[in-house]
XYZ file of N, CA and C in Angstrom:
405
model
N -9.705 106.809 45.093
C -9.850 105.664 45.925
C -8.644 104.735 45.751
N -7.991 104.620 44.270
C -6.765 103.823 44.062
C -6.075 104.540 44.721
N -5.901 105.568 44.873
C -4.902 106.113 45.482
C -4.593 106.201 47.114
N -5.836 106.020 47.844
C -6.264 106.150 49.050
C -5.898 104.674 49.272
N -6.407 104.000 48.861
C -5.851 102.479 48.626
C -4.618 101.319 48.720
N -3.216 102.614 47.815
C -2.038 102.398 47.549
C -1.386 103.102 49.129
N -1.843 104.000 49.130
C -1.525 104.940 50.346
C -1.428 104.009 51.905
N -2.996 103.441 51.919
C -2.757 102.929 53.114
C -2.248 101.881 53.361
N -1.815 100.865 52.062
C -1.328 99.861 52.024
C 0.107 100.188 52.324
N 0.414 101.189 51.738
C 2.172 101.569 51.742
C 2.056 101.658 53.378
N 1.618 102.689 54.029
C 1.320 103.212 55.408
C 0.989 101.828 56.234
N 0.114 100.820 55.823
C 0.407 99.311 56.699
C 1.042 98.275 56.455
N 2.111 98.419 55.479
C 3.331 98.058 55.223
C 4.356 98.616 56.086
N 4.234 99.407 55.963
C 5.813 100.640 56.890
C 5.212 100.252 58.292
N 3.711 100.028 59.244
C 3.828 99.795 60.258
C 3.712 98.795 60.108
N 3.647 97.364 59.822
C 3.932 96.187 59.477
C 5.852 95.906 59.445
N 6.115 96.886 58.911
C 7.683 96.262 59.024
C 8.409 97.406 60.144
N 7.697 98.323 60.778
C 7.932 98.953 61.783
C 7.497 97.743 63.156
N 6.477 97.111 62.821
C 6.168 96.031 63.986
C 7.112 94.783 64.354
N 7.215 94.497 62.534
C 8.316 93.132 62.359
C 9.855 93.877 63.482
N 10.172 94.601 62.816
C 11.494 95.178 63.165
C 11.414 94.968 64.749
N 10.303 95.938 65.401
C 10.634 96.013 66.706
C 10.452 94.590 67.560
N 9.611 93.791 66.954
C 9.416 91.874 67.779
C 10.586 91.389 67.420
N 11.189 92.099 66.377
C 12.103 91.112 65.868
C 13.517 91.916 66.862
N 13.105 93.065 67.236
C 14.755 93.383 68.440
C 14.087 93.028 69.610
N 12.832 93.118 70.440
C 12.621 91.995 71.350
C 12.849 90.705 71.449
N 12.776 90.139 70.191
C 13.297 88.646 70.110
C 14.709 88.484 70.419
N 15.471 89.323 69.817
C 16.832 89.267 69.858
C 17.118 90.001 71.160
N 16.654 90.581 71.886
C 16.983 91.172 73.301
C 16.546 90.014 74.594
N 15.334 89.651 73.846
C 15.143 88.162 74.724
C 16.278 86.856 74.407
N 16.373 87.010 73.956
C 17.249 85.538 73.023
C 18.531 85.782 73.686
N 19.182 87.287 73.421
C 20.664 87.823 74.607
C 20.359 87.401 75.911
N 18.791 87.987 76.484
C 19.112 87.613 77.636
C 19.045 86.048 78.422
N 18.482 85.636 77.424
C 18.593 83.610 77.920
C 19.680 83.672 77.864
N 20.480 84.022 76.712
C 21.809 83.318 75.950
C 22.640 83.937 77.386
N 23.005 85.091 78.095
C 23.334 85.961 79.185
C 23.097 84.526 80.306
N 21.735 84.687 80.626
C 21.764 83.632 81.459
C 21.707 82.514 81.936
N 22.141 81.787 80.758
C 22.366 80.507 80.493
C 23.981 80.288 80.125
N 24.362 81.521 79.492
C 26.006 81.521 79.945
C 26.322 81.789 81.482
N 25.880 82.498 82.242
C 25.970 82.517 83.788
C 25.645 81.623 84.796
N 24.571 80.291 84.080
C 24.439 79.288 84.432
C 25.751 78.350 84.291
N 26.074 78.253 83.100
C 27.238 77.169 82.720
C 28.395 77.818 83.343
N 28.746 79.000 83.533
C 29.972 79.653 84.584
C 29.641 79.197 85.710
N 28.716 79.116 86.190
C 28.430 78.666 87.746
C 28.802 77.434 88.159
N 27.771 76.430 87.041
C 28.188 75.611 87.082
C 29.551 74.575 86.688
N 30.406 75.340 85.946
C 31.826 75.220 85.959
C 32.363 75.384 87.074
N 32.348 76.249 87.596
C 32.504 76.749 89.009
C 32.624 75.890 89.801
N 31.296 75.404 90.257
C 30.966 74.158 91.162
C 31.564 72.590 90.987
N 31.886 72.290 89.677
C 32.207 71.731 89.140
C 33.873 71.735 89.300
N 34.399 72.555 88.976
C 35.704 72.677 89.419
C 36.152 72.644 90.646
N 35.228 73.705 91.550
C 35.445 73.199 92.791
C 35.756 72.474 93.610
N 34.656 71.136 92.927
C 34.161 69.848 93.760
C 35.806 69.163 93.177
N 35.975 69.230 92.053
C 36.837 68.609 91.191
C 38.130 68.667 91.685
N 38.430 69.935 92.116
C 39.632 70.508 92.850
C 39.853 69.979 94.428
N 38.612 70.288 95.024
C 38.361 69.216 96.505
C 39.100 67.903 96.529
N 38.037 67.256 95.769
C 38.746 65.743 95.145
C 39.740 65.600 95.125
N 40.105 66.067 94.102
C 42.056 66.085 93.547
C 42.712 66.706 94.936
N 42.327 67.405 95.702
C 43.162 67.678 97.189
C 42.922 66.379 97.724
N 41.531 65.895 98.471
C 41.543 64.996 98.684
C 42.440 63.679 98.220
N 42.243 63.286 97.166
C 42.703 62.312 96.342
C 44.545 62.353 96.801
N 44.984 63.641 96.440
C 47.023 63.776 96.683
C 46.944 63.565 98.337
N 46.241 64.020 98.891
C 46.754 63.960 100.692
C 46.676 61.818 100.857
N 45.600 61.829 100.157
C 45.471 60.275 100.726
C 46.771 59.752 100.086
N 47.309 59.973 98.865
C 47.903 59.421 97.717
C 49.271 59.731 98.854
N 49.715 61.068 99.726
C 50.664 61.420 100.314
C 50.937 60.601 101.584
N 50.197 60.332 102.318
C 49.074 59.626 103.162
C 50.101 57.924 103.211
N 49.346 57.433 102.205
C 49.866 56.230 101.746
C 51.366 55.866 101.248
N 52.177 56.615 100.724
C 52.919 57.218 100.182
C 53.994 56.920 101.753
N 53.615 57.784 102.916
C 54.450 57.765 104.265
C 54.411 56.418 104.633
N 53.043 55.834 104.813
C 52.680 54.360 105.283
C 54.007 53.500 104.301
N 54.028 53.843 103.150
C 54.567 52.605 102.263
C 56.108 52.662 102.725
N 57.125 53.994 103.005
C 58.297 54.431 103.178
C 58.043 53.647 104.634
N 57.030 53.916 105.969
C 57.312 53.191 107.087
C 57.602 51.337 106.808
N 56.382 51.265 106.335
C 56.109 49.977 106.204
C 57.357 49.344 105.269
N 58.397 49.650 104.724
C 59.205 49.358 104.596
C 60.343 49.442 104.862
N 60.486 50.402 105.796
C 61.742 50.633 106.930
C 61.237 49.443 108.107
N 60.097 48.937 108.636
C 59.436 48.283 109.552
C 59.755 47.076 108.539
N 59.306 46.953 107.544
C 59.782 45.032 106.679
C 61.626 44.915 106.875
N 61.897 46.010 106.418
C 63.507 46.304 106.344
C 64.320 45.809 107.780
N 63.753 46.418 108.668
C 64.180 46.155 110.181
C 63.678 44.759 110.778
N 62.411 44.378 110.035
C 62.134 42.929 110.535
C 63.236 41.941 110.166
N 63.158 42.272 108.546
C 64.448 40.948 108.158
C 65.686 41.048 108.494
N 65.854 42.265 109.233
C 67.613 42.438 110.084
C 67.149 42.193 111.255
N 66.442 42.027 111.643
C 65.985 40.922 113.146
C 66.231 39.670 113.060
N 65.354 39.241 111.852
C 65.176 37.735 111.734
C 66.840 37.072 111.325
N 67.315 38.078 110.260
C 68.681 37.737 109.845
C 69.781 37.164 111.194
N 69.613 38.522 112.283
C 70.383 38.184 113.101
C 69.668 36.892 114.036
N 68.543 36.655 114.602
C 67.863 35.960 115.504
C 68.444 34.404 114.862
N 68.535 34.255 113.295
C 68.505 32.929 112.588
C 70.212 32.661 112.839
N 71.309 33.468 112.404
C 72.686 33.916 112.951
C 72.536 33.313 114.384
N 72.059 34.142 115.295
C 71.859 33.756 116.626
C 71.732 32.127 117.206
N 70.692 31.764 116.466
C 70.047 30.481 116.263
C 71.230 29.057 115.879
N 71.800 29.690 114.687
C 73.211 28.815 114.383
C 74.192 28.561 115.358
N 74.373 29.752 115.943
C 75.650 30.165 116.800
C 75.624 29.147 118.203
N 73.877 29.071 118.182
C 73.329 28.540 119.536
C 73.253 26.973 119.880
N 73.204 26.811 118.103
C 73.226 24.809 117.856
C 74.549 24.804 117.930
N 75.305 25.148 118.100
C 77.333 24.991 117.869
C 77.106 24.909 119.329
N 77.155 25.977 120.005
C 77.684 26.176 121.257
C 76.744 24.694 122.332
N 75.232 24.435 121.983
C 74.398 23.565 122.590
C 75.468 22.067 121.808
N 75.762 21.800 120.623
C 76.283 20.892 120.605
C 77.399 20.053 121.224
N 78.703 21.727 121.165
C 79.764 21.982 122.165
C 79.306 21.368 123.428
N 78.603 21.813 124.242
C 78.218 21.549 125.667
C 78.067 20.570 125.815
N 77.064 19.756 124.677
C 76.615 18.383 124.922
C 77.845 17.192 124.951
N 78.625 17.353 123.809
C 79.529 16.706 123.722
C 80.609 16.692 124.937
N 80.658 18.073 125.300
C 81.253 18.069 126.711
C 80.771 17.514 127.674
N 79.809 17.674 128.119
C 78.939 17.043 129.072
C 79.184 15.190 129.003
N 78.995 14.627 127.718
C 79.157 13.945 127.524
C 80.390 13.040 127.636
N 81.395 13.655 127.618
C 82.814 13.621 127.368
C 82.867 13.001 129.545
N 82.387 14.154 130.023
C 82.261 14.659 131.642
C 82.006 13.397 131.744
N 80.520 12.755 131.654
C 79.922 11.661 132.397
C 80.606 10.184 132.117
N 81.120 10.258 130.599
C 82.111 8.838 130.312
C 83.559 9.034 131.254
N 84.120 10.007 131.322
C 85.143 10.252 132.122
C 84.957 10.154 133.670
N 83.766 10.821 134.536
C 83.172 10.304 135.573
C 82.909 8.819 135.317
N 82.570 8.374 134.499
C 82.143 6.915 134.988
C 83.118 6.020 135.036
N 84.036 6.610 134.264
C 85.724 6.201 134.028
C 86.178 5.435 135.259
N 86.446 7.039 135.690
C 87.128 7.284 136.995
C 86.517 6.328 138.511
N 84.780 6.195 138.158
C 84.223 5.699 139.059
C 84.255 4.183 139.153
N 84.507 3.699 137.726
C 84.841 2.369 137.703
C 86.110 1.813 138.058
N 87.313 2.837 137.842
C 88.906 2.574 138.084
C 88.751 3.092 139.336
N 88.103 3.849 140.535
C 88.242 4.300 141.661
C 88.075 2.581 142.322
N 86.754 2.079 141.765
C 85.861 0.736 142.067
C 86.931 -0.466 141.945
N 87.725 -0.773 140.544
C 88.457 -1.652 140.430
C 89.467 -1.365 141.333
N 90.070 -0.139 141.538
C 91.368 -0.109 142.986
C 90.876 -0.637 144.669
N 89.890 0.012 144.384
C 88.936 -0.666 146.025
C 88.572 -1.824 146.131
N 88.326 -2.854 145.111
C 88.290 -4.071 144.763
C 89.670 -4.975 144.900
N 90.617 -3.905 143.795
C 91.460 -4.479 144.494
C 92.827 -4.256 145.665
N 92.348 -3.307 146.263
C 93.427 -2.916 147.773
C 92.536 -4.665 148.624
N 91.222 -4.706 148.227
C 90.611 -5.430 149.304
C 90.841 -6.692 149.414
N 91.116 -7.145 147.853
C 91.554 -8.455 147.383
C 93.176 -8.548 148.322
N 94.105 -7.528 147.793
C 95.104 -7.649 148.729
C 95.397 -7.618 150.402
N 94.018 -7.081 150.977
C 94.071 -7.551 152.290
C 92.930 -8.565 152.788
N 92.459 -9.764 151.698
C 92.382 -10.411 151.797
C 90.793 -10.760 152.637
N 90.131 -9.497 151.710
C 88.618 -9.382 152.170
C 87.698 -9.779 151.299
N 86.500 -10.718 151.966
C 86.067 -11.614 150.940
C 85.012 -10.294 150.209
N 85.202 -10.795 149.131
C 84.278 -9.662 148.064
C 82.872 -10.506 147.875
């Protein structure tokens, strides 16, 4: 009976660690395959992730390129304004000389007309005095 005893204990030992063994490579065949697809998860989602990331960053350089043209116009357009204004203000100077010129001429004109109109006046005054017309 000790012996029958030792026997079957040995015999449900060996299927005892014949059982352990095999739950224990299901465990580890289950455990690969999470670990499998939970690494195929995080690839994916790298994936997507990069993707979107890469989108962006296209996005992001075209606008950045985008802006980039605007800033080169917009400063050929400031550039060309102040060589407008430069010359228009030039212009502007040139225009108070020449308006002053005129005026003074003009001026010069109407004292000299009135000159003339007063010495035309004093000769007619006096041709009349000499022929003896009452003024």
């Amino acid at each position: 009976e000790l012996t029958q005893r030792s026997s079957l204990e040995e015999r449900s030992n060996a299927l005892l660690d014949l059982g352990l063994q095999k739950l224990a490579k299901e465990v580890a065949e289950r455990m690969d395959e999470v670990s499998e697809r939970q690494h195929s998860a995080i690839v994916a989602s790298e994936s997507r992730f990069f993707a979107h990331f890469e989108s962006w960053q296209s996005g992001f350089q075209e606008r950045e390129a985008s802006r980039e043209v605007q800033m080169v116009q917009m400063k050929s357009t400031g550039e060309q304004t102040n060589q407008r204004l430069d010359s228009a203000c030039k212009e502007i100077s040139t225009l108070r000389l020449r308006l002053d010129e005129t005026r003074q001429s003009i001026e010069e004109g109407l004292a000299a007309s009135a000159m003339n109109a007063f010495q035309g006046e004093m000769r007619l005054w006096a041709k009349m005095a000499q022929f003896g017309m009452p003024q």
